[in-house]
Tab-separated table of C-alpha atoms in Angstrom:
chain	number	residue	atom	x	y	z
W	1	UNK	CA	-87.462	-47.490	122.651
W	2	UNK	CA	-86.232	-46.506	126.077
W	3	UNK	CA	-82.604	-45.460	126.295
W	4	UNK	CA	-80.501	-47.603	128.576
W	5	UNK	CA	-79.336	-44.522	130.500
W	6	UNK	CA	-82.833	-43.697	131.729
W	7	UNK	CA	-83.659	-47.191	132.871
W	8	UNK	CA	-80.265	-48.043	134.351
W	9	UNK	CA	-81.293	-47.916	138.013
W	10	UNK	CA	-84.175	-50.298	137.375
W	11	UNK	CA	-82.576	-53.192	135.527
W	12	UNK	CA	-82.175	-55.017	138.835
W	13	UNK	CA	-85.852	-54.543	139.635
W	14	UNK	CA	-86.906	-55.838	136.228
W	15	UNK	CA	-84.724	-58.941	136.512
W	16	UNK	CA	-85.861	-59.680	140.060
W	17	UNK	CA	-89.508	-59.364	138.993
W	18	UNK	CA	-88.986	-61.960	136.289
W	19	UNK	CA	-87.095	-64.311	138.601
W	20	UNK	CA	-89.916	-63.980	141.100
W	21	UNK	CA	-92.188	-65.413	138.424
W	22	UNK	CA	-89.887	-68.370	137.842
W	23	UNK	CA	-86.224	-69.307	137.716
W	24	UNK	CA	-84.760	-68.492	134.361
W	25	UNK	CA	-81.649	-68.008	132.221
W	26	UNK	CA	-80.106	-65.158	130.269
W	27	UNK	CA	-81.835	-65.302	126.930
W	28	UNK	CA	-85.242	-66.155	128.377
W	29	UNK	CA	-85.055	-63.135	130.638
W	30	UNK	CA	-84.067	-60.749	127.874
W	31	UNK	CA	-86.859	-62.164	125.705
W	32	UNK	CA	-89.421	-61.682	128.476
W	33	UNK	CA	-88.275	-58.100	128.998
W	34	UNK	CA	-88.805	-57.404	125.326
W	35	UNK	CA	-92.222	-59.051	125.397
W	36	UNK	CA	-93.512	-57.393	128.554
W	37	UNK	CA	-92.300	-53.974	127.432
W	38	UNK	CA	-93.900	-54.514	124.035
W	39	UNK	CA	-90.512	-54.181	122.428
W	40	UNK	CA	-89.978	-50.755	123.961
W	41	UNK	CA	-87.034	-51.943	126.028
W	42	UNK	CA	-84.419	-54.376	124.758
W	43	UNK	CA	-81.747	-55.133	127.343
W	44	UNK	CA	-78.206	-55.529	125.984
W	45	UNK	CA	-76.335	-58.756	126.685
W	46	UNK	CA	-73.570	-56.966	128.530
W	47	UNK	CA	-76.039	-54.985	130.640
W	48	UNK	CA	-77.895	-58.158	131.564
W	49	UNK	CA	-74.780	-60.025	132.630
W	50	UNK	CA	-73.384	-57.061	134.523
W	51	UNK	CA	-76.645	-57.010	136.457
W	52	UNK	CA	-76.477	-60.766	137.110
W	53	UNK	CA	-72.954	-60.352	138.439
W	54	UNK	CA	-73.978	-57.465	140.692
W	55	UNK	CA	-77.027	-59.288	142.060
W	56	UNK	CA	-75.027	-62.488	142.628
W	57	UNK	CA	-72.370	-60.601	144.564
W	58	UNK	CA	-74.971	-58.990	146.785
W	59	UNK	CA	-76.646	-62.345	147.342
W	60	UNK	CA	-79.986	-61.312	145.832
W	61	UNK	CA	-79.922	-64.147	143.326
W	62	UNK	CA	-78.147	-67.484	143.035
W	63	UNK	CA	-77.034	-69.343	139.963
W	64	UNK	CA	-77.068	-73.028	139.135
W	65	UNK	CA	-76.516	-75.187	136.086
W	66	UNK	CA	-79.330	-76.958	134.365
W	67	UNK	CA	-79.368	-79.235	131.342
W	68	UNK	CA	-81.778	-78.109	128.706
W	69	UNK	CA	-83.991	-80.412	126.709
W	70	UNK	CA	-81.601	-80.346	123.768
W	71	UNK	CA	-78.605	-81.184	125.937
W	72	UNK	CA	-77.041	-77.767	126.377
W	73	UNK	CA	-75.949	-76.633	129.813
W	74	UNK	CA	-77.278	-73.218	130.794
W	75	UNK	CA	-76.723	-71.057	133.834
W	76	UNK	CA	-80.047	-70.518	135.549
W	77	UNK	CA	-80.801	-67.910	138.164
W	78	UNK	CA	-83.291	-67.826	141.034
W	79	UNK	CA	-84.155	-65.119	143.535
W	80	UNK	CA	-83.117	-65.460	147.187
W	81	UNK	CA	-84.838	-64.347	150.436
W	82	UNK	CA	-82.788	-61.153	150.613
W	83	UNK	CA	-83.406	-60.653	146.900
W	84	UNK	CA	-87.142	-60.617	147.621
W	85	UNK	CA	-86.677	-58.033	150.409
W	86	UNK	CA	-84.561	-55.918	148.080
W	87	UNK	CA	-87.208	-56.183	145.362
W	88	UNK	CA	-89.941	-55.015	147.752
W	89	UNK	CA	-87.709	-52.122	148.760
W	90	UNK	CA	-87.171	-51.184	145.103
W	91	UNK	CA	-90.934	-51.298	144.468
W	92	UNK	CA	-91.540	-48.807	147.269
W	93	UNK	CA	-88.669	-46.684	146.003
W	94	UNK	CA	-90.212	-46.596	142.548
W	95	UNK	CA	-93.599	-45.616	143.980
W	96	UNK	CA	-91.924	-42.671	145.693
W	97	UNK	CA	-89.849	-41.735	142.674
W	98	UNK	CA	-92.903	-41.848	140.433
W	99	UNK	CA	-94.818	-39.638	142.864
W	100	UNK	CA	-92.018	-37.077	143.099
W	101	UNK	CA	-91.234	-36.904	139.397
W	102	UNK	CA	-94.906	-36.716	138.491
W	103	UNK	CA	-95.057	-33.443	140.377
W	104	UNK	CA	-92.735	-32.019	137.749
W	105	UNK	CA	-94.463	-33.394	134.692
W	106	UNK	CA	-97.001	-31.140	133.002
W	107	UNK	CA	-99.826	-33.266	131.801
W	108	UNK	CA	-100.615	-30.973	128.875
W	109	UNK	CA	-97.251	-31.920	127.364
W	110	UNK	CA	-97.797	-35.663	127.627
C	1	UNK	CA	-73.165	-67.651	113.024
C	2	UNK	CA	-69.373	-67.452	112.534
C	3	UNK	CA	-69.661	-63.686	112.276
C	4	UNK	CA	-71.254	-63.592	115.703
C	5	UNK	CA	-68.631	-65.887	117.234
C	6	UNK	CA	-65.867	-63.741	115.739
C	7	UNK	CA	-67.494	-60.597	117.031
C	8	UNK	CA	-67.765	-61.928	120.582
C	9	UNK	CA	-64.219	-63.294	120.498
C	10	UNK	CA	-62.944	-59.924	119.365
C	11	UNK	CA	-64.801	-58.234	122.175
C	12	UNK	CA	-63.287	-60.620	124.690
C	13	UNK	CA	-59.814	-60.523	123.178
C	14	UNK	CA	-58.672	-57.681	125.387
C	15	UNK	CA	-59.984	-59.270	128.570
C	16	UNK	CA	-58.025	-61.668	130.790
C	17	UNK	CA	-58.270	-65.328	129.795
C	18	UNK	CA	-59.708	-66.399	133.136
C	19	UNK	CA	-62.215	-69.203	133.657
C	20	UNK	CA	-64.776	-66.619	134.704
C	21	UNK	CA	-64.404	-64.724	131.452
C	22	UNK	CA	-64.475	-67.893	129.375
C	23	UNK	CA	-67.698	-68.996	131.032
C	24	UNK	CA	-69.191	-65.561	130.490
C	25	UNK	CA	-68.216	-65.632	126.837
C	26	UNK	CA	-69.770	-69.073	126.370
C	27	UNK	CA	-72.924	-67.974	128.141
C	28	UNK	CA	-73.303	-64.797	126.087
C	29	UNK	CA	-72.632	-66.734	122.927
C	30	UNK	CA	-75.263	-69.351	123.810
C	31	UNK	CA	-77.844	-66.574	124.296
C	32	UNK	CA	-76.891	-64.905	121.062
C	33	UNK	CA	-77.058	-68.175	119.211
C	34	UNK	CA	-80.548	-68.865	120.485
C	35	UNK	CA	-81.631	-65.347	119.568
C	36	UNK	CA	-80.149	-65.767	116.112
C	37	UNK	CA	-82.014	-69.016	115.453
C	38	UNK	CA	-85.296	-67.573	116.639
C	39	UNK	CA	-84.843	-64.542	114.398
C	40	UNK	CA	-84.166	-66.852	111.459
C	41	UNK	CA	-87.301	-68.859	112.282
C	42	UNK	CA	-89.258	-65.598	112.400
C	43	UNK	CA	-88.283	-65.109	108.762
C	44	UNK	CA	-85.326	-62.734	109.031
C	45	UNK	CA	-82.497	-63.093	106.551
C	46	UNK	CA	-79.085	-64.192	107.745
C	47	UNK	CA	-77.699	-60.655	107.576
C	48	UNK	CA	-80.672	-59.148	109.373
C	49	UNK	CA	-80.443	-61.742	112.140
C	50	UNK	CA	-76.708	-61.207	112.603
C	51	UNK	CA	-77.181	-57.433	112.599
C	52	UNK	CA	-79.859	-57.536	115.283
C	53	UNK	CA	-77.948	-59.980	117.479
C	54	UNK	CA	-74.755	-57.932	117.323
C	55	UNK	CA	-76.520	-54.631	117.880
C	56	UNK	CA	-78.059	-56.052	121.047
C	57	UNK	CA	-74.735	-57.274	122.411
C	58	UNK	CA	-74.008	-54.020	124.204
C	59	UNK	CA	-70.749	-52.545	125.348
C	60	UNK	CA	-67.865	-54.651	126.633
C	61	UNK	CA	-66.831	-51.768	128.917
C	62	UNK	CA	-69.836	-52.623	131.078
C	63	UNK	CA	-68.351	-56.068	131.680
C	64	UNK	CA	-64.926	-54.609	132.401
C	65	UNK	CA	-66.387	-52.178	134.913
C	66	UNK	CA	-68.758	-54.598	136.595
C	67	UNK	CA	-66.350	-57.502	136.901
C	68	UNK	CA	-63.619	-55.216	138.190
C	69	UNK	CA	-61.141	-56.169	135.521
C	70	UNK	CA	-58.154	-53.927	135.469
C	71	UNK	CA	-56.589	-53.981	132.052
C	72	UNK	CA	-53.905	-51.671	133.307
C	73	UNK	CA	-51.767	-54.494	134.661
C	74	UNK	CA	-49.945	-54.963	131.388
C	75	UNK	CA	-49.809	-51.318	130.510
C	76	UNK	CA	-48.701	-49.980	133.872
C	77	UNK	CA	-45.458	-51.938	133.984
C	78	UNK	CA	-44.603	-50.885	130.445
C	79	UNK	CA	-42.914	-47.627	131.142
C	80	UNK	CA	-41.256	-45.370	128.649
C	81	UNK	CA	-37.497	-45.513	128.980
C	82	UNK	CA	-35.718	-42.244	129.548
C	83	UNK	CA	-32.663	-41.325	127.542
C	84	UNK	CA	-30.657	-41.664	130.730
C	85	UNK	CA	-31.858	-45.213	131.303
C	86	UNK	CA	-30.957	-46.200	127.765
C	87	UNK	CA	-27.476	-44.718	128.148
C	88	UNK	CA	-26.980	-46.471	131.486
C	89	UNK	CA	-28.134	-49.741	130.045
C	90	UNK	CA	-25.758	-49.473	127.098
C	91	UNK	CA	-22.951	-48.499	129.445
C	92	UNK	CA	-23.583	-51.463	131.730
C	93	UNK	CA	-23.883	-53.803	128.736
C	94	UNK	CA	-20.532	-52.575	127.513
C	95	UNK	CA	-18.915	-53.064	130.919
C	96	UNK	CA	-20.432	-56.472	131.513
C	97	UNK	CA	-19.399	-57.503	127.998
C	98	UNK	CA	-15.860	-56.558	128.957
C	99	UNK	CA	-16.025	-58.529	132.202
C	100	UNK	CA	-17.444	-61.644	130.590
C	101	UNK	CA	-14.971	-61.341	127.747
C	102	UNK	CA	-12.043	-60.985	130.136
C	103	UNK	CA	-13.344	-63.964	132.117
C	104	UNK	CA	-13.367	-66.157	129.024
C	105	UNK	CA	-9.938	-64.858	128.053
C	106	UNK	CA	-8.585	-65.694	131.511
C	107	UNK	CA	-9.806	-69.281	131.233
C	108	UNK	CA	-7.972	-69.725	127.936
C	109	UNK	CA	-4.989	-67.563	128.736
C	110	UNK	CA	-4.401	-69.342	132.046
C	111	UNK	CA	-4.107	-72.588	130.150
C	112	UNK	CA	-1.790	-70.931	127.637
C	113	UNK	CA	0.438	-69.777	130.501
C	114	UNK	CA	0.419	-73.276	131.848
C	115	UNK	CA	1.605	-74.745	128.550
C	116	UNK	CA	4.227	-72.011	128.245
C	117	UNK	CA	5.589	-72.602	131.751
C	118	UNK	CA	5.740	-76.304	131.080
C	119	UNK	CA	7.806	-75.610	127.977
C	120	UNK	CA	10.145	-73.259	129.797
C	121	UNK	CA	10.754	-75.743	132.584
C	122	UNK	CA	11.299	-78.584	130.153
C	123	UNK	CA	13.948	-76.536	128.405
C	124	UNK	CA	15.565	-75.938	131.746
C	125	UNK	CA	15.310	-72.182	131.354
C	126	UNK	CA	14.294	-71.946	134.973
C	127	UNK	CA	17.468	-73.482	136.286
C	128	UNK	CA	17.281	-75.389	139.501
C	129	UNK	CA	13.559	-76.093	139.293
C	130	UNK	CA	12.126	-79.414	138.141
C	131	UNK	CA	9.397	-79.813	135.556
C	132	UNK	CA	7.121	-81.008	138.304
C	133	UNK	CA	7.474	-77.762	140.227
C	134	UNK	CA	6.744	-75.895	137.038
C	135	UNK	CA	3.604	-77.915	136.554
C	136	UNK	CA	2.333	-77.053	140.016
C	137	UNK	CA	3.058	-73.380	139.554
C	138	UNK	CA	1.248	-73.520	136.238
C	139	UNK	CA	-1.801	-75.239	137.702
C	140	UNK	CA	-1.993	-72.755	140.558
C	141	UNK	CA	-1.830	-69.898	138.074
C	142	UNK	CA	-4.494	-71.496	135.930
C	143	UNK	CA	-6.833	-72.099	138.870
C	144	UNK	CA	-6.329	-68.501	139.980
C	145	UNK	CA	-7.299	-67.337	136.503
C	146	UNK	CA	-10.421	-69.507	136.499
C	147	UNK	CA	-11.388	-68.283	139.970
C	148	UNK	CA	-11.082	-64.673	138.858
C	149	UNK	CA	-13.019	-65.508	135.682
C	150	UNK	CA	-15.909	-67.031	137.627
C	151	UNK	CA	-15.910	-63.962	139.858
C	152	UNK	CA	-16.141	-61.756	136.777
C	153	UNK	CA	-18.989	-63.819	135.321
C	154	UNK	CA	-20.971	-63.450	138.521
C	155	UNK	CA	-20.180	-59.751	138.839
C	156	UNK	CA	-21.239	-59.049	135.245
C	157	UNK	CA	-24.426	-61.040	135.769
C	158	UNK	CA	-25.286	-59.000	138.843
C	159	UNK	CA	-24.678	-55.725	137.019
C	160	UNK	CA	-27.009	-56.779	134.242
C	161	UNK	CA	-29.631	-57.975	136.690
C	162	UNK	CA	-30.777	-54.404	137.305
C	163	UNK	CA	-31.717	-54.145	133.663
C	164	UNK	CA	-33.687	-57.360	133.538
C	165	UNK	CA	-36.800	-55.445	132.539
C	166	UNK	CA	-35.003	-54.428	129.363
C	167	UNK	CA	-32.871	-57.430	128.577
C	168	UNK	CA	-35.137	-60.269	129.654
C	169	UNK	CA	-38.717	-59.095	130.057
C	170	UNK	CA	-38.802	-56.359	127.440
C	171	UNK	CA	-41.307	-54.442	129.559
C	172	UNK	CA	-40.733	-51.036	128.098
C	173	UNK	CA	-41.688	-48.558	125.447
C	174	UNK	CA	-39.438	-46.230	123.514
C	175	UNK	CA	-40.341	-42.782	122.301
C	176	UNK	CA	-40.003	-42.406	118.531
C	177	UNK	CA	-37.112	-39.974	118.971
C	178	UNK	CA	-35.169	-42.299	121.219
C	179	UNK	CA	-35.893	-45.244	118.970
C	180	UNK	CA	-34.487	-43.538	115.909
C	181	UNK	CA	-31.487	-42.389	117.921
C	182	UNK	CA	-30.733	-45.954	119.008
C	183	UNK	CA	-31.282	-47.136	115.444
C	184	UNK	CA	-28.665	-44.639	114.231
C	185	UNK	CA	-26.261	-45.784	116.929
C	186	UNK	CA	-26.811	-49.413	115.995
C	187	UNK	CA	-26.302	-48.721	112.300
C	188	UNK	CA	-23.086	-46.865	113.127
C	189	UNK	CA	-21.980	-49.832	115.194
C	190	UNK	CA	-22.812	-52.431	112.555
C	191	UNK	CA	-19.536	-52.162	110.537
C	192	UNK	CA	-17.413	-52.448	113.697
C	193	UNK	CA	-19.405	-55.453	114.807
C	194	UNK	CA	-19.126	-57.193	111.443
C	195	UNK	CA	-15.417	-56.424	111.175
C	196	UNK	CA	-14.568	-57.858	114.589
C	197	UNK	CA	-16.701	-60.939	114.038
C	198	UNK	CA	-14.785	-61.612	110.827
C	199	UNK	CA	-11.433	-60.923	112.520
C	200	UNK	CA	-12.420	-63.294	115.343
C	201	UNK	CA	-13.331	-66.118	112.983
C	202	UNK	CA	-10.150	-65.588	110.928
C	203	UNK	CA	-8.037	-65.635	114.113
C	204	UNK	CA	-9.543	-68.919	115.225
C	205	UNK	CA	-9.089	-70.516	111.839
C	206	UNK	CA	-5.498	-69.224	111.517
C	207	UNK	CA	-4.402	-70.063	115.053
C	208	UNK	CA	-3.542	-73.728	114.328
C	209	UNK	CA	-1.622	-72.550	111.270
C	210	UNK	CA	0.732	-70.555	113.509
C	211	UNK	CA	1.330	-73.619	115.621
C	212	UNK	CA	1.941	-75.888	112.640
C	213	UNK	CA	4.360	-73.393	111.102
C	214	UNK	CA	6.362	-73.192	114.314
C	215	UNK	CA	6.480	-76.962	114.670
C	216	UNK	CA	7.539	-77.216	111.047
C	217	UNK	CA	10.540	-74.983	111.593
C	218	UNK	CA	11.516	-76.181	115.022
C	219	UNK	CA	9.915	-79.083	116.832
C	220	UNK	CA	11.034	-77.791	120.198
C	221	UNK	CA	8.998	-74.676	119.790
C	222	UNK	CA	5.715	-76.635	120.040
C	223	UNK	CA	4.907	-75.293	123.505
C	224	UNK	CA	5.438	-71.712	122.418
C	225	UNK	CA	3.338	-72.380	119.354
C	226	UNK	CA	0.511	-73.583	121.549
C	227	UNK	CA	0.890	-70.500	123.705
C	228	UNK	CA	0.589	-68.174	120.729
C	229	UNK	CA	-2.275	-70.140	119.300
C	230	UNK	CA	-4.262	-70.027	122.525
C	231	UNK	CA	-3.555	-66.322	122.848
C	232	UNK	CA	-5.026	-65.778	119.393
C	233	UNK	CA	-8.063	-67.875	120.297
C	234	UNK	CA	-8.573	-65.890	123.475
C	235	UNK	CA	-8.463	-62.620	121.535
C	236	UNK	CA	-11.053	-64.003	119.133
C	237	UNK	CA	-13.313	-65.148	121.959
C	238	UNK	CA	-13.046	-61.706	123.538
C	239	UNK	CA	-14.204	-60.136	120.276
C	240	UNK	CA	-17.152	-62.511	120.038
C	241	UNK	CA	-18.268	-61.841	123.572
C	242	UNK	CA	-17.638	-58.121	123.765
C	243	UNK	CA	-18.889	-56.992	120.368
C	244	UNK	CA	-21.669	-59.551	120.305
C	245	UNK	CA	-22.888	-58.359	123.672
C	246	UNK	CA	-22.842	-54.704	122.629
C	247	UNK	CA	-24.680	-55.401	119.412
C	248	UNK	CA	-27.184	-57.493	121.311
C	249	UNK	CA	-27.873	-54.580	123.656
C	250	UNK	CA	-28.875	-52.335	120.743
C	251	UNK	CA	-30.983	-55.114	119.337
C	252	UNK	CA	-32.833	-55.632	122.582
C	253	UNK	CA	-33.620	-51.962	122.914
C	254	UNK	CA	-34.991	-51.792	119.394
C	255	UNK	CA	-36.971	-55.006	119.466
C	256	UNK	CA	-38.665	-54.120	122.721
C	257	UNK	CA	-41.568	-56.183	123.756
C	258	UNK	CA	-42.401	-57.691	120.401
C	259	UNK	CA	-41.050	-61.123	119.559
C	260	UNK	CA	-39.202	-61.321	122.817
C	261	UNK	CA	-40.332	-64.629	124.209
C	262	UNK	CA	-37.894	-66.591	122.106
C	263	UNK	CA	-35.203	-63.975	122.241
C	264	UNK	CA	-34.972	-64.095	126.004
C	265	UNK	CA	-34.469	-67.812	125.866
C	266	UNK	CA	-31.713	-67.224	123.364
C	267	UNK	CA	-29.863	-64.869	125.709
C	268	UNK	CA	-30.265	-67.213	128.592
C	269	UNK	CA	-29.213	-70.273	126.641
C	270	UNK	CA	-26.103	-68.709	125.120
C	271	UNK	CA	-25.105	-67.095	128.433
C	272	UNK	CA	-25.654	-70.325	130.337
C	273	UNK	CA	-23.732	-72.348	127.785
C	274	UNK	CA	-20.823	-69.878	127.917
C	275	UNK	CA	-20.495	-69.992	131.682
C	276	UNK	CA	-20.561	-73.792	131.655
C	277	UNK	CA	-18.494	-74.500	128.572
C	278	UNK	CA	-15.356	-72.503	129.369
C	279	UNK	CA	-14.747	-73.729	132.919
C	280	UNK	CA	-15.613	-77.193	131.634
C	281	UNK	CA	-12.946	-76.866	128.951
C	282	UNK	CA	-10.435	-76.061	131.685
C	283	UNK	CA	-11.521	-79.110	133.659
C	284	UNK	CA	-11.148	-81.362	130.603
C	285	UNK	CA	-7.738	-79.802	129.996
C	286	UNK	CA	-6.577	-80.506	133.552
C	287	UNK	CA	-7.963	-84.032	133.788
C	288	UNK	CA	-6.590	-85.156	130.453
C	289	UNK	CA	-3.239	-83.658	131.445
C	290	UNK	CA	-2.869	-84.966	134.968
C	291	UNK	CA	-4.594	-88.299	134.691
C	292	UNK	CA	-3.795	-89.279	131.142
C	293	UNK	CA	-0.624	-87.240	130.695
C	294	UNK	CA	-1.830	-85.780	127.402
C	295	UNK	CA	-0.215	-82.395	127.837
C	296	UNK	CA	1.232	-82.400	124.339
C	297	UNK	CA	-2.224	-82.750	122.815
C	298	UNK	CA	-4.938	-81.554	125.135
C	299	UNK	CA	-4.621	-77.782	124.564
C	300	UNK	CA	-6.628	-78.523	121.422
C	301	UNK	CA	-9.655	-78.404	123.762
C	302	UNK	CA	-9.624	-74.609	123.680
C	303	UNK	CA	-9.662	-73.847	119.968
C	304	UNK	CA	-12.219	-76.614	119.515
C	305	UNK	CA	-14.410	-75.209	122.270
C	306	UNK	CA	-14.024	-71.765	120.748
C	307	UNK	CA	-15.088	-72.941	117.331
C	308	UNK	CA	-17.958	-75.050	118.643
C	309	UNK	CA	-19.128	-72.201	120.821
C	310	UNK	CA	-19.058	-69.753	117.923
C	311	UNK	CA	-20.883	-72.256	115.717
C	312	UNK	CA	-23.429	-72.949	118.408
C	313	UNK	CA	-24.250	-69.300	119.136
C	314	UNK	CA	-24.407	-68.483	115.456
C	315	UNK	CA	-26.586	-71.427	114.524
C	316	UNK	CA	-28.809	-71.056	117.573
C	317	UNK	CA	-29.472	-67.367	116.941
C	318	UNK	CA	-30.263	-67.805	113.289
C	319	UNK	CA	-32.456	-70.837	113.919
C	320	UNK	CA	-34.474	-68.899	116.467
C	321	UNK	CA	-34.789	-65.928	114.133
C	322	UNK	CA	-36.043	-68.182	111.390
C	323	UNK	CA	-38.755	-69.604	113.612
C	324	UNK	CA	-40.107	-66.130	114.138
């Protein structure tokens, strides 16, 4: 299990990656995160919705309502043009971060 | 599932009841519900499913921070009262109680003067002047009294306006020390308050008796009887207003913010009724006198108003208290 403190700066990246795959809604996204991380990262509801709010405000995602098959209305999210640019930026940032931090990780302790 | 709904509602209880927050709550709840059903399908027990769902809810502080909700709005305006403020408030309540009391007394007393003058002129005590002249003098006196009374009502209202945050809104906190001090003061005041309320009621009930006794002994003394009776009524009304107001001030300080919504209506209603009822009584008195010539009878307006007013304030207060 990864602590939410460590991963904080990358919640946006994770969400944008999933929205790049396809438009989605809250629970589906949190389920996908769990799946793709093999259960090593479970995003909290409040963290997820704080991230949605932040990304919406910056214009990286947009929300819309969609009826589900069993009649319930859900808020769906999709990534925008500037969201894609931001995601690419974050990918490069991670590459750099990984490179820098790796310099300080002794492989014999891994 | 109810456990989960309760949990989320509790979490949101401290947040503003805006549309945004309601939508967020519904959305979070929908996610949690779906998660719960899937966990149940995967063979978890009810308790396990609820436990997992709640543990993955997170921290409501994240929402507060991210959505820029300031919870301080309510708290910031609720300042602790200083001892000085409390003393000033009590002082102003006392003064304004006096002014309002005197105003009510003037309305009644002016009419009493009027009846007295009428009697004096009828007896020809003021030699050389007709009854009609006496009537005009009386009316002018009465109107002067009412004018001064209205001025006093307005003045008292303005004085109290500064303390709206205590008397109407209840936006304040009291330190434990100050609270117990005010409680002691109120308890010390209680016997005085009760005594004067009783005296006031007795005066109003006895006032017609004085009149009847005087008429019984000498029919010509009717006007003087009315004068004395109205004077007694005005004293009683002064007690009601002054001591009631003072007692109310202690009460307001002690009750603070809690249970104030109804209380503030009570203050407003009784105050509004008082400032309408007494001038109205004067108007009824004048009209019935001048237009219908009922001078011998119409002074009854004042004791009746006094009684009705006392009954109304008493019944209204206790009804409101009961509702709480």
